Amino acid sequence: MLLPPPWKGRRQGKTPMQKLEFILRRLLASFVVLIGVSIMTFFIARVVPSNAAELYIGPKARPEDIERVTKQLGLDKPLPVQYVIYMNELLHGDLGLSLGTKRPVLTEISGRLPATLELLFSGMLLAVLVGIPLGVLSARWQGKPIDFAVRIISIMGVSMPAFYLGLTLQIFFFRDIHLLPLAARVSGDLRFTSPIVEKTGFFLLDSLLTHNWVAFKDVFLHLLLPTITLAAYPIGLIARMTRASMLEVLEQDYIRTARAYGIRDMVITYLYALKNAIGPSLTVIGITFAYALTGTFFVEVIFNWPGLGLFTVRSLLGLDYPAIMGITLFGAVGYVLINLIVDLLQAWIDPRISLKKS
Amino acid sequence: MMNNRRLLFPLLIVAVLILSACGPAATAIPVVTLPPAPTQPPATVAPTVPPTATPPLVLKVASTASFETFDPIASFSVEAAYLPNLYEGLLRVNPSGSAEAYTPLLASSWEKSTDGLTWTFHLRQGVKFHDGEPLTAAAVKQSIEAAKDHGGAGFIWAPVDTIETPDTSTVIFHLKFATAFELIIGSTYAAWIVSPKALDAFAADPKYWEKGVEAGTGPYMLESYTPDAEIVFTKNPDYWGGWTAGQYDKVVVSIVPEATTQQQMLEGGEADLVCACLPTESLPSFENNPNYTVVKDKSFFNYIAWFNTLRPPLDNIKVRQALSYAIPYQDIIKIAVNGLGTQSRGPVPTGVFPWSADVPQYSYNLDKAKALLKEAGHEGGGFSMQLTYTTSNPAETLFAPLIKDSFAQIGVDVTIVPLKLSEQLALGRKGADGEDMSLMLYWPTYADAGMDNLWSLFYYTKKPSWNLSYWNNPQYQTLIDQAQTTDQATAQPLYTQAMTVLVDEAPGVFFYEPMSIFVVPNTVAGFQYNINYPFTYYFYYNLHAAK
């Protein structure tokens, strides 16, 4: 064999030490980013013309009540002092109290996170499972009917607004053919027939672990429509990305060489070419994932999904600045971590990528 | 063709590879380190219900409201949808026109002194809070004093001087001045009687209520709460009112912010009841369906506007009257709520004390408006105005342009500025530097619009909190002062006279009251809307499954 199969060899690129050093360096840099984000969100939140104490207690409050709440929330102290107090509490894992719900912001975020992540994982899974093969097919059969079909699907996926797609799916699958549930994570009466025992907060996993098949089916059916709605956009994006980079790679000399050697088309396309073409798609997947952590508002509203997106929008509209700051910080951490993981994956897939200083 | 078939297997491999690569990414997000939300129901070991047990009778409700606080003392927001099922006051105010004005709850009877300054309440015997504490006079005193001190709507207790508890089942209120006290006692905010154990726990730990607990005497108890998702109530087996067959064992509330989703849930049977927020376009289909009853009731709410009387030419009565004649009232009702509203008579909504049919209304009459402008020395208009409204209010968004169009016809140019409520109020409080006209949806804190609407919206104070008209009329203020410090019967004519002065001088516009609309399926019986508890769409105890 003159060309080594792609799954063998060439793993000598990076030593574990190098990898560790890279991760530590990135985490350190991320810490600086997070400090910056915290300062910016803190001060921007205070510039907004609104009285936090008044928001906390409601518009009909007496002046003495507003004064009491101002003291209670520590808003009577100078801004830099407030920032130090905030950071001190933050380092102790306390993100403060939401003005809207009057509960700790951390509790609000962590309570909603499993719902969002469950939807997100299933959505991304679907996007990858469908998007990448579509992109590959499209590139391999460029100019053929299948290519056109894929391009139309991906354009539709990218340009169809989530709220429109979601409502259409609901009208068809719930109202017209009564096949799938309308909204929410589980049926309301499930709790009386076979309640889910929460272990991880991921209902699909929980019901699987406890062999609760009735609940598993219920959760799965509830998950279908929001998953499709959420996945539509990344499917289009990933398919287009994969197609574009596949087309480029398929033109490369080494592919032509491989063909000349008579290696089977399937091996060339899926192993030699896709491996080199997957990079940009991976980046897109990472960014979409990070964005969707707090940005799946439309899907969550339509399917009444008790996730972070709903909470984010409610906090924004209510000028609930402790919640906004908490969510922003959380989102920043998410971005940083996911980008780090994507970079590591890229380096693992493509040995030419250096983990040294960029 | 061969190639096409062979594609399938490698495709799967690729997918699995990528997925397994994504795996670690997922767990790397700091999910696992977070503590579980305290309000999540504790994990029980045995999830399965024995199949032989009769399933509980469940009422499924879809609602927009969540709990903004679990503190019944601080409560001053949307959790009012649920608190009256968990907590009780001494009495409940019945809708106007009922045979009895009040329903006794924790007080079995009460009387007042002839001067209206001393009110004695006799408590119901043998009532227990959900935490097992007995209901005593001391508990009532402690609850109301806490509300007076730091309640979200603590200001409603302003007339109360002292509270006396001569024995364990008698509470005596000494008032500073006579007032319609039953309406305060029956308030939906700051009047809940709470277990003293919980009040003490809150005093010791300010985070006590955050855990999502309750300690009332009501017919239902809180079983679980999942933020933004679900609230489960279970019946209080020891409720003093007792239980009859057909009443619901459990009430499961899904929190659904979207009205169209609620509509679909109602149509598809996923919800028995939804809150009164269905899209008005959907009503005809329910009205034509024999399986539903559409209930249209009076309103606790109305739309008003203030004219800023500090800004010329709005300081001129005739200009304000002219503008009041230039409001297309019926068109506004048609556009904003599909005709499901009635034109207001002053700032008091129909069915709320002290509403009166004797208060005059303006009609839409552009000729009169033009004539009045001419009398005021502004023939043909020729001035411009800035109008603000609350962005989050869809009705105001719809009808603000109608005002602009209509005013343009009498030569007045309007600039519309949408603002957040807090920004709108802040601008309005800037006096002569504020806006010219400001639209507002208003409702009284409790069922007394004389103490609230008439005072809050148009009684002059130097630094206003809600009177953004800056209108300063001594006659009106004297009438309000007199009416507020006497009993309901004596107060009514005084209030009517005050409202007549108010409408005549037109420091504001009184647009319309949106109707309260409910769609009730025939499977649920016992529904009656009580407009004195406008956010409590359903008292679960009154409902039962229809045979």
PDB file of C-alpha atoms in Angstrom, chain B residues 297-539:
ATOM      1  CA  ASP B 297     -67.264  39.568  31.949  1.00  0.00           C
ATOM      2  CA  LYS B 298     -66.648  43.084  33.152  1.00  0.00           C
ATOM      3  CA  SER B 299     -63.174  44.396  33.506  1.00  0.00           C
ATOM      4  CA  PHE B 300     -60.881  45.453  36.319  1.00  0.00           C
ATOM      5  CA  PHE B 301     -58.657  47.305  33.844  1.00  0.00           C
ATOM      6  CA  ASN B 302     -58.896  50.393  31.715  1.00  0.00           C
ATOM      7  CA  TYR B 303     -56.864  52.389  29.276  1.00  0.00           C
ATOM      8  CA  ILE B 304     -56.307  56.025  30.130  1.00  0.00           C
ATOM      9  CA  ALA B 305     -53.991  58.812  29.035  1.00  0.00           C
ATOM     10  CA  TRP B 306     -52.661  61.820  30.868  1.00  0.00           C
ATOM     11  CA  PHE B 307     -52.329  65.262  29.297  1.00  0.00           C
ATOM     12  CA  ASN B 308     -49.354  67.015  30.835  1.00  0.00           C
ATOM     13  CA  THR B 309     -51.136  70.156  32.065  1.00  0.00           C
ATOM     14  CA  LEU B 310     -47.833  71.885  32.791  1.00  0.00           C
ATOM     15  CA  ARG B 311     -47.075  72.079  29.075  1.00  0.00           C
ATOM     16  CA  PRO B 312     -48.918  74.724  27.008  1.00  0.00           C
ATOM     17  CA  PRO B 313     -51.311  74.604  25.275  1.00  0.00           C
ATOM     18  CA  LEU B 314     -52.449  71.628  27.380  1.00  0.00           C
ATOM     19  CA  ASP B 315     -52.802  73.926  30.395  1.00  0.00           C
ATOM     20  CA  ASN B 316     -55.937  75.207  28.653  1.00  0.00           C
ATOM     21  CA  ILE B 317     -59.111  73.268  29.591  1.00  0.00           C
ATOM     22  CA  LYS B 318     -60.678  73.940  26.188  1.00  0.00           C
ATOM     23  CA  VAL B 319     -57.706  72.446  24.351  1.00  0.00           C
ATOM     24  CA  ARG B 320     -57.904  69.305  26.499  1.00  0.00           C
ATOM     25  CA  GLN B 321     -61.654  69.063  25.915  1.00  0.00           C
ATOM     26  CA  ALA B 322     -61.124  69.530  22.179  1.00  0.00           C
ATOM     27  CA  LEU B 323     -58.592  66.700  22.128  1.00  0.00           C
ATOM     28  CA  SER B 324     -60.975  64.512  24.164  1.00  0.00           C
ATOM     29  CA  TYR B 325     -63.595  65.029  21.459  1.00  0.00           C
ATOM     30  CA  ALA B 326     -61.036  64.066  18.807  1.00  0.00           C
ATOM     31  CA  ILE B 327     -60.476  60.530  20.101  1.00  0.00           C
ATOM     32  CA  PRO B 328     -62.174  57.885  17.881  1.00  0.00           C
ATOM     33  CA  TYR B 329     -63.347  55.790  20.849  1.00  0.00           C
ATOM     34  CA  GLN B 330     -65.313  53.148  18.951  1.00  0.00           C
ATOM     35  CA  ASP B 331     -62.637  52.710  16.278  1.00  0.00           C
ATOM     36  CA  ILE B 332     -60.059  52.228  19.019  1.00  0.00           C
ATOM     37  CA  ILE B 333     -62.150  49.489  20.649  1.00  0.00           C
ATOM     38  CA  LYS B 334     -62.648  47.851  17.257  1.00  0.00           C
ATOM     39  CA  ILE B 335     -58.971  47.912  16.314  1.00  0.00           C
ATOM     40  CA  ALA B 336     -57.372  47.222  19.676  1.00  0.00           C
ATOM     41  CA  VAL B 337     -59.616  44.411  20.983  1.00  0.00           C
ATOM     42  CA  ASN B 338     -61.812  43.404  18.049  1.00  0.00           C
ATOM     43  CA  GLY B 339     -64.727  45.291  19.579  1.00  0.00           C
ATOM     44  CA  LEU B 340     -64.535  43.405  22.891  1.00  0.00           C
ATOM     45  CA  GLY B 341     -64.513  46.443  25.140  1.00  0.00           C
ATOM     46  CA  THR B 342     -66.645  49.342  26.328  1.00  0.00           C
ATOM     47  CA  GLN B 343     -65.880  53.053  26.463  1.00  0.00           C
ATOM     48  CA  SER B 344     -64.822  54.125  29.955  1.00  0.00           C
ATOM     49  CA  ARG B 345     -66.633  56.536  32.250  1.00  0.00           C
ATOM     50  CA  GLY B 346     -63.712  58.207  33.966  1.00  0.00           C
ATOM     51  CA  PRO B 347     -60.807  56.197  35.348  1.00  0.00           C
ATOM     52  CA  VAL B 348     -62.861  53.658  37.368  1.00  0.00           C
ATOM     53  CA  PRO B 349     -63.584  50.347  35.608  1.00  0.00           C
ATOM     54  CA  THR B 350     -67.183  49.083  35.505  1.00  0.00           C
ATOM     55  CA  GLY B 351     -68.007  46.792  38.386  1.00  0.00           C
ATOM     56  CA  VAL B 352     -65.346  48.260  40.653  1.00  0.00           C
ATOM     57  CA  PHE B 353     -66.292  50.624  43.469  1.00  0.00           C
ATOM     58  CA  PRO B 354     -67.002  53.616  42.967  1.00  0.00           C
ATOM     59  CA  TRP B 355     -67.929  53.279  39.272  1.00  0.00           C
ATOM     60  CA  SER B 356     -71.083  55.222  38.383  1.00  0.00           C
ATOM     61  CA  ALA B 357     -73.278  55.389  35.291  1.00  0.00           C
ATOM     62  CA  ASP B 358     -73.824  59.096  36.063  1.00  0.00           C
ATOM     63  CA  VAL B 359     -70.277  60.048  35.093  1.00  0.00           C
ATOM     64  CA  PRO B 360     -70.273  61.674  31.625  1.00  0.00           C
ATOM     65  CA  GLN B 361     -68.319  60.512  28.565  1.00  0.00           C
ATOM     66  CA  TYR B 362     -66.908  62.325  25.554  1.00  0.00           C
ATOM     67  CA  SER B 363     -68.030  61.269  22.104  1.00  0.00           C
ATOM     68  CA  TYR B 364     -66.045  61.341  18.862  1.00  0.00           C
ATOM     69  CA  ASN B 365     -66.951  64.735  17.352  1.00  0.00           C
ATOM     70  CA  LEU B 366     -64.379  66.525  15.232  1.00  0.00           C
ATOM     71  CA  ASP B 367     -66.599  69.581  14.628  1.00  0.00           C
ATOM     72  CA  LYS B 368     -66.913  70.152  18.346  1.00  0.00           C
ATOM     73  CA  ALA B 369     -63.180  69.622  18.716  1.00  0.00           C
ATOM     74  CA  LYS B 370     -62.426  72.238  16.039  1.00  0.00           C
ATOM     75  CA  ALA B 371     -64.858  74.699  17.591  1.00  0.00           C
ATOM     76  CA  LEU B 372     -63.296  74.269  21.033  1.00  0.00           C
ATOM     77  CA  LEU B 373     -59.814  74.782  19.610  1.00  0.00           C
ATOM     78  CA  LYS B 374     -61.011  77.992  18.003  1.00  0.00           C
ATOM     79  CA  GLU B 375     -62.483  79.180  21.322  1.00  0.00           C
ATOM     80  CA  ALA B 376     -59.169  78.423  22.962  1.00  0.00           C
ATOM     81  CA  GLY B 377     -57.371  80.586  20.436  1.00  0.00           C
ATOM     82  CA  HIS B 378     -55.852  77.699  18.514  1.00  0.00           C
ATOM     83  CA  GLU B 379     -57.970  77.734  15.392  1.00  0.00           C
ATOM     84  CA  GLY B 380     -56.877  74.981  13.046  1.00  0.00           C
ATOM     85  CA  GLY B 381     -54.590  73.451  15.666  1.00  0.00           C
ATOM     86  CA  GLY B 382     -51.081  74.295  14.608  1.00  0.00           C
ATOM     87  CA  PHE B 383     -49.243  72.776  17.573  1.00  0.00           C
ATOM     88  CA  SER B 384     -47.453  69.490  17.958  1.00  0.00           C
ATOM     89  CA  MET B 385     -47.459  66.882  20.727  1.00  0.00           C
ATOM     90  CA  GLN B 386     -45.304  63.983  21.871  1.00  0.00           C
ATOM     91  CA  LEU B 387     -47.259  60.851  22.816  1.00  0.00           C
ATOM     92  CA  THR B 388     -45.667  57.984  24.736  1.00  0.00           C
ATOM     93  CA  TYR B 389     -46.977  54.458  25.241  1.00  0.00           C
ATOM     94  CA  THR B 390     -45.749  51.198  26.773  1.00  0.00           C
ATOM     95  CA  THR B 391     -43.959  49.056  24.157  1.00  0.00           C
ATOM     96  CA  SER B 392     -44.924  45.770  25.754  1.00  0.00           C
ATOM     97  CA  ASN B 393     -48.634  46.586  25.433  1.00  0.00           C
ATOM     98  CA  PRO B 394     -49.993  45.255  22.118  1.00  0.00           C
ATOM     99  CA  ALA B 395     -53.303  47.158  22.354  1.00  0.00           C
ATOM    100  CA  GLU B 396     -51.585  50.525  22.788  1.00  0.00           C
ATOM    101  CA  THR B 397     -49.312  49.690  19.875  1.00  0.00           C
ATOM    102  CA  LEU B 398     -52.429  49.200  17.760  1.00  0.00           C
ATOM    103  CA  PHE B 399     -54.415  52.245  18.782  1.00  0.00           C
ATOM    104  CA  ALA B 400     -51.757  54.951  19.243  1.00  0.00           C
ATOM    105  CA  PRO B 401     -51.643  55.563  15.442  1.00  0.00           C
ATOM    106  CA  LEU B 402     -55.433  56.108  15.428  1.00  0.00           C
ATOM    107  CA  ILE B 403     -54.957  59.010  17.828  1.00  0.00           C
ATOM    108  CA  LYS B 404     -52.240  60.455  15.615  1.00  0.00           C
ATOM    109  CA  ASP B 405     -54.472  60.238  12.506  1.00  0.00           C
ATOM    110  CA  SER B 406     -57.448  61.768  14.235  1.00  0.00           C
ATOM    111  CA  PHE B 407     -55.504  64.630  15.822  1.00  0.00           C
ATOM    112  CA  ALA B 408     -53.972  65.381  12.409  1.00  0.00           C
ATOM    113  CA  GLN B 409     -57.500  66.098  11.153  1.00  0.00           C
ATOM    114  CA  ILE B 410     -57.849  68.969  13.643  1.00  0.00           C
ATOM    115  CA  GLY B 411     -54.378  70.262  12.820  1.00  0.00           C
ATOM    116  CA  VAL B 412     -52.478  68.766  15.761  1.00  0.00           C
ATOM    117  CA  ASP B 413     -49.276  66.936  14.891  1.00  0.00           C
ATOM    118  CA  VAL B 414     -48.442  63.919  17.078  1.00  0.00           C
ATOM    119  CA  THR B 415     -45.077  62.189  17.410  1.00  0.00           C
ATOM    120  CA  ILE B 416     -45.462  58.667  18.832  1.00  0.00           C
ATOM    121  CA  VAL B 417     -42.709  57.433  21.152  1.00  0.00           C
ATOM    122  CA  PRO B 418     -42.869  53.816  22.408  1.00  0.00           C
ATOM    123  CA  LEU B 419     -41.060  53.321  25.731  1.00  0.00           C
ATOM    124  CA  LYS B 420     -40.568  50.668  28.375  1.00  0.00           C
ATOM    125  CA  LEU B 421     -42.930  51.199  31.316  1.00  0.00           C
ATOM    126  CA  SER B 422     -40.130  52.256  33.663  1.00  0.00           C
ATOM    127  CA  GLU B 423     -38.757  54.741  31.105  1.00  0.00           C
ATOM    128  CA  GLN B 424     -42.229  56.055  30.374  1.00  0.00           C
ATOM    129  CA  LEU B 425     -42.893  56.717  34.063  1.00  0.00           C
ATOM    130  CA  ALA B 426     -39.465  58.276  34.514  1.00  0.00           C
ATOM    131  CA  LEU B 427     -40.114  60.691  31.630  1.00  0.00           C
ATOM    132  CA  GLY B 428     -43.581  61.480  32.926  1.00  0.00           C
ATOM    133  CA  ARG B 429     -42.168  62.378  36.328  1.00  0.00           C
ATOM    134  CA  LYS B 430     -39.992  65.135  34.820  1.00  0.00           C
ATOM    135  CA  GLY B 431     -42.795  67.690  35.127  1.00  0.00           C
ATOM    136  CA  ALA B 432     -42.794  70.394  32.453  1.00  0.00           C
ATOM    137  CA  ASP B 433     -39.871  68.632  30.733  1.00  0.00           C
ATOM    138  CA  GLY B 434     -41.898  65.442  30.301  1.00  0.00           C
ATOM    139  CA  GLU B 435     -44.029  64.285  27.398  1.00  0.00           C
ATOM    140  CA  ASP B 436     -47.360  65.849  26.357  1.00  0.00           C
ATOM    141  CA  MET B 437     -49.538  62.775  26.442  1.00  0.00           C
ATOM    142  CA  SER B 438     -48.941  59.340  27.899  1.00  0.00           C
ATOM    143  CA  LEU B 439     -51.026  56.179  27.393  1.00  0.00           C
ATOM    144  CA  MET B 440     -51.414  53.795  30.302  1.00  0.00           C
ATOM    145  CA  LEU B 441     -53.181  50.554  31.158  1.00  0.00           C
ATOM    146  CA  TYR B 442     -54.163  50.881  34.804  1.00  0.00           C
ATOM    147  CA  TRP B 443     -55.904  48.805  37.436  1.00  0.00           C
ATOM    148  CA  PRO B 444     -56.447  49.309  41.152  1.00  0.00           C
ATOM    149  CA  THR B 445     -54.293  47.430  43.665  1.00  0.00           C
ATOM    150  CA  TYR B 446     -57.396  46.123  45.392  1.00  0.00           C
ATOM    151  CA  ALA B 447     -61.104  46.468  44.684  1.00  0.00           C
ATOM    152  CA  ASP B 448     -61.332  50.159  45.632  1.00  0.00           C
ATOM    153  CA  ALA B 449     -60.686  52.477  42.717  1.00  0.00           C
ATOM    154  CA  GLY B 450     -61.537  55.461  44.907  1.00  0.00           C
ATOM    155  CA  MET B 451     -58.564  54.866  47.159  1.00  0.00           C
ATOM    156  CA  ASP B 452     -56.413  53.895  44.183  1.00  0.00           C
ATOM    157  CA  ASN B 453     -57.306  55.087  40.638  1.00  0.00           C
ATOM    158  CA  LEU B 454     -58.945  58.380  41.567  1.00  0.00           C
ATOM    159  CA  TRP B 455     -56.207  59.255  44.017  1.00  0.00           C
ATOM    160  CA  SER B 456     -53.167  57.751  42.260  1.00  0.00           C
ATOM    161  CA  LEU B 457     -53.941  58.977  38.767  1.00  0.00           C
ATOM    162  CA  PHE B 458     -55.302  62.513  39.294  1.00  0.00           C
ATOM    163  CA  TYR B 459     -54.782  63.730  42.879  1.00  0.00           C
ATOM    164  CA  TYR B 460     -52.092  66.413  42.844  1.00  0.00           C
ATOM    165  CA  THR B 461     -48.859  65.825  44.720  1.00  0.00           C
ATOM    166  CA  LYS B 462     -45.769  67.923  44.212  1.00  0.00           C
ATOM    167  CA  LYS B 463     -43.594  64.950  43.231  1.00  0.00           C
ATOM    168  CA  PRO B 464     -46.057  62.643  41.537  1.00  0.00           C
ATOM    169  CA  SER B 465     -45.721  58.917  41.479  1.00  0.00           C
ATOM    170  CA  TRP B 466     -48.656  58.272  39.102  1.00  0.00           C
ATOM    171  CA  ASN B 467     -50.465  61.605  38.590  1.00  0.00           C
ATOM    172  CA  LEU B 468     -48.522  62.464  35.462  1.00  0.00           C
ATOM    173  CA  SER B 469     -51.095  65.089  34.418  1.00  0.00           C
ATOM    174  CA  TYR B 470     -49.938  67.456  37.187  1.00  0.00           C
ATOM    175  CA  TRP B 471     -53.570  68.534  37.295  1.00  0.00           C
ATOM    176  CA  ASN B 472     -54.232  70.510  40.463  1.00  0.00           C
ATOM    177  CA  ASN B 473     -57.924  71.007  41.186  1.00  0.00           C
ATOM    178  CA  PRO B 474     -58.848  71.922  44.794  1.00  0.00           C
ATOM    179  CA  GLN B 475     -62.517  70.997  44.362  1.00  0.00           C
ATOM    180  CA  TYR B 476     -61.636  67.503  43.133  1.00  0.00           C
ATOM    181  CA  GLN B 477     -59.107  67.010  45.895  1.00  0.00           C
ATOM    182  CA  THR B 478     -61.508  68.081  48.648  1.00  0.00           C
ATOM    183  CA  LEU B 479     -64.144  65.673  47.339  1.00  0.00           C
ATOM    184  CA  ILE B 480     -61.645  62.803  47.224  1.00  0.00           C
ATOM    185  CA  ASP B 481     -60.389  63.594  50.732  1.00  0.00           C
ATOM    186  CA  GLN B 482     -63.938  63.479  52.075  1.00  0.00           C
ATOM    187  CA  ALA B 483     -64.897  60.303  50.194  1.00  0.00           C
ATOM    188  CA  GLN B 484     -61.801  58.390  51.258  1.00  0.00           C
ATOM    189  CA  THR B 485     -62.452  58.930  54.957  1.00  0.00           C
ATOM    190  CA  THR B 486     -66.002  57.690  55.162  1.00  0.00           C
ATOM    191  CA  ASP B 487     -67.972  54.504  54.569  1.00  0.00           C
ATOM    192  CA  GLN B 488     -68.825  53.205  51.095  1.00  0.00           C
ATOM    193  CA  ALA B 489     -72.444  54.403  50.984  1.00  0.00           C
ATOM    194  CA  THR B 490     -71.603  57.990  51.934  1.00  0.00           C
ATOM    195  CA  ALA B 491     -68.543  57.997  49.687  1.00  0.00           C
ATOM    196  CA  GLN B 492     -70.301  57.005  46.446  1.00  0.00           C
ATOM    197  CA  PRO B 493     -72.010  60.367  45.649  1.00  0.00           C
ATOM    198  CA  LEU B 494     -68.843  62.264  46.589  1.00  0.00           C
ATOM    199  CA  TYR B 495     -66.777  60.126  44.247  1.00  0.00           C
ATOM    200  CA  THR B 496     -69.362  60.510  41.459  1.00  0.00           C
ATOM    201  CA  GLN B 497     -69.207  64.285  41.829  1.00  0.00           C
ATOM    202  CA  ALA B 498     -65.413  64.215  41.801  1.00  0.00           C
ATOM    203  CA  MET B 499     -65.345  62.096  38.638  1.00  0.00           C
ATOM    204  CA  THR B 500     -67.763  64.489  36.928  1.00  0.00           C
ATOM    205  CA  VAL B 501     -65.377  67.376  37.655  1.00  0.00           C
ATOM    206  CA  LEU B 502     -62.490  65.250  36.436  1.00  0.00           C
ATOM    207  CA  VAL B 503     -64.090  64.281  33.126  1.00  0.00           C
ATOM    208  CA  ASP B 504     -65.204  67.851  32.497  1.00  0.00           C
ATOM    209  CA  GLU B 505     -61.729  69.315  33.028  1.00  0.00           C
ATOM    210  CA  ALA B 506     -60.185  66.463  31.011  1.00  0.00           C
ATOM    211  CA  PRO B 507     -56.671  66.247  32.440  1.00  0.00           C
ATOM    212  CA  GLY B 508     -56.671  62.853  30.797  1.00  0.00           C
ATOM    213  CA  VAL B 509     -58.454  60.663  28.264  1.00  0.00           C
ATOM    214  CA  PHE B 510     -60.592  57.710  29.307  1.00  0.00           C
ATOM    215  CA  PHE B 511     -60.480  55.248  26.441  1.00  0.00           C
ATOM    216  CA  TYR B 512     -61.997  51.861  27.122  1.00  0.00           C
ATOM    217  CA  GLU B 513     -62.164  48.786  29.326  1.00  0.00           C
ATOM    218  CA  PRO B 514     -61.186  45.523  27.661  1.00  0.00           C
ATOM    219  CA  MET B 515     -63.644  42.719  28.509  1.00  0.00           C
ATOM    220  CA  SER B 516     -62.446  39.730  30.515  1.00  0.00           C
ATOM    221  CA  ILE B 517     -62.993  36.718  28.290  1.00  0.00           C
ATOM    222  CA  PHE B 518     -62.893  33.059  29.254  1.00  0.00           C
ATOM    223  CA  VAL B 519     -63.355  29.954  27.148  1.00  0.00           C
ATOM    224  CA  VAL B 520     -64.549  27.129  29.392  1.00  0.00           C
ATOM    225  CA  PRO B 521     -65.034  23.595  28.073  1.00  0.00           C
ATOM    226  CA  ASN B 522     -68.254  21.897  29.154  1.00  0.00           C
ATOM    227  CA  THR B 523     -66.239  19.268  31.016  1.00  0.00           C
ATOM    228  CA  VAL B 524     -65.471  21.815  33.734  1.00  0.00           C
ATOM    229  CA  ALA B 525     -68.286  23.227  35.862  1.00  0.00           C
ATOM    230  CA  GLY B 526     -68.512  25.849  38.572  1.00  0.00           C
ATOM    231  CA  PHE B 527     -66.590  28.635  36.874  1.00  0.00           C
ATOM    232  CA  GLN B 528     -67.362  32.177  37.879  1.00  0.00           C
ATOM    233  CA  TYR B 529     -64.979  35.071  37.313  1.00  0.00           C
ATOM    234  CA  ASN B 530     -64.473  37.348  40.297  1.00  0.00           C
ATOM    235  CA  ILE B 531     -63.258  40.652  38.941  1.00  0.00           C
ATOM    236  CA  ASN B 532     -62.067  41.732  42.365  1.00  0.00           C
ATOM    237  CA  TYR B 533     -59.285  39.172  41.929  1.00  0.00           C
ATOM    238  CA  PRO B 534     -58.488  40.039  38.322  1.00  0.00           C
ATOM    239  CA  PHE B 535     -55.332  37.938  38.041  1.00  0.00           C
ATOM    240  CA  THR B 536     -56.792  34.907  39.801  1.00  0.00           C
ATOM    241  CA  TYR B 537     -58.608  33.544  36.800  1.00  0.00           C
ATOM    242  CA  TYR B 538     -59.581  30.357  38.603  1.00  0.00           C
ATOM    243  CA  PHE B 539     -60.365  29.476  42.193  1.00  0.00           C
TER     244      PHE B 539
END
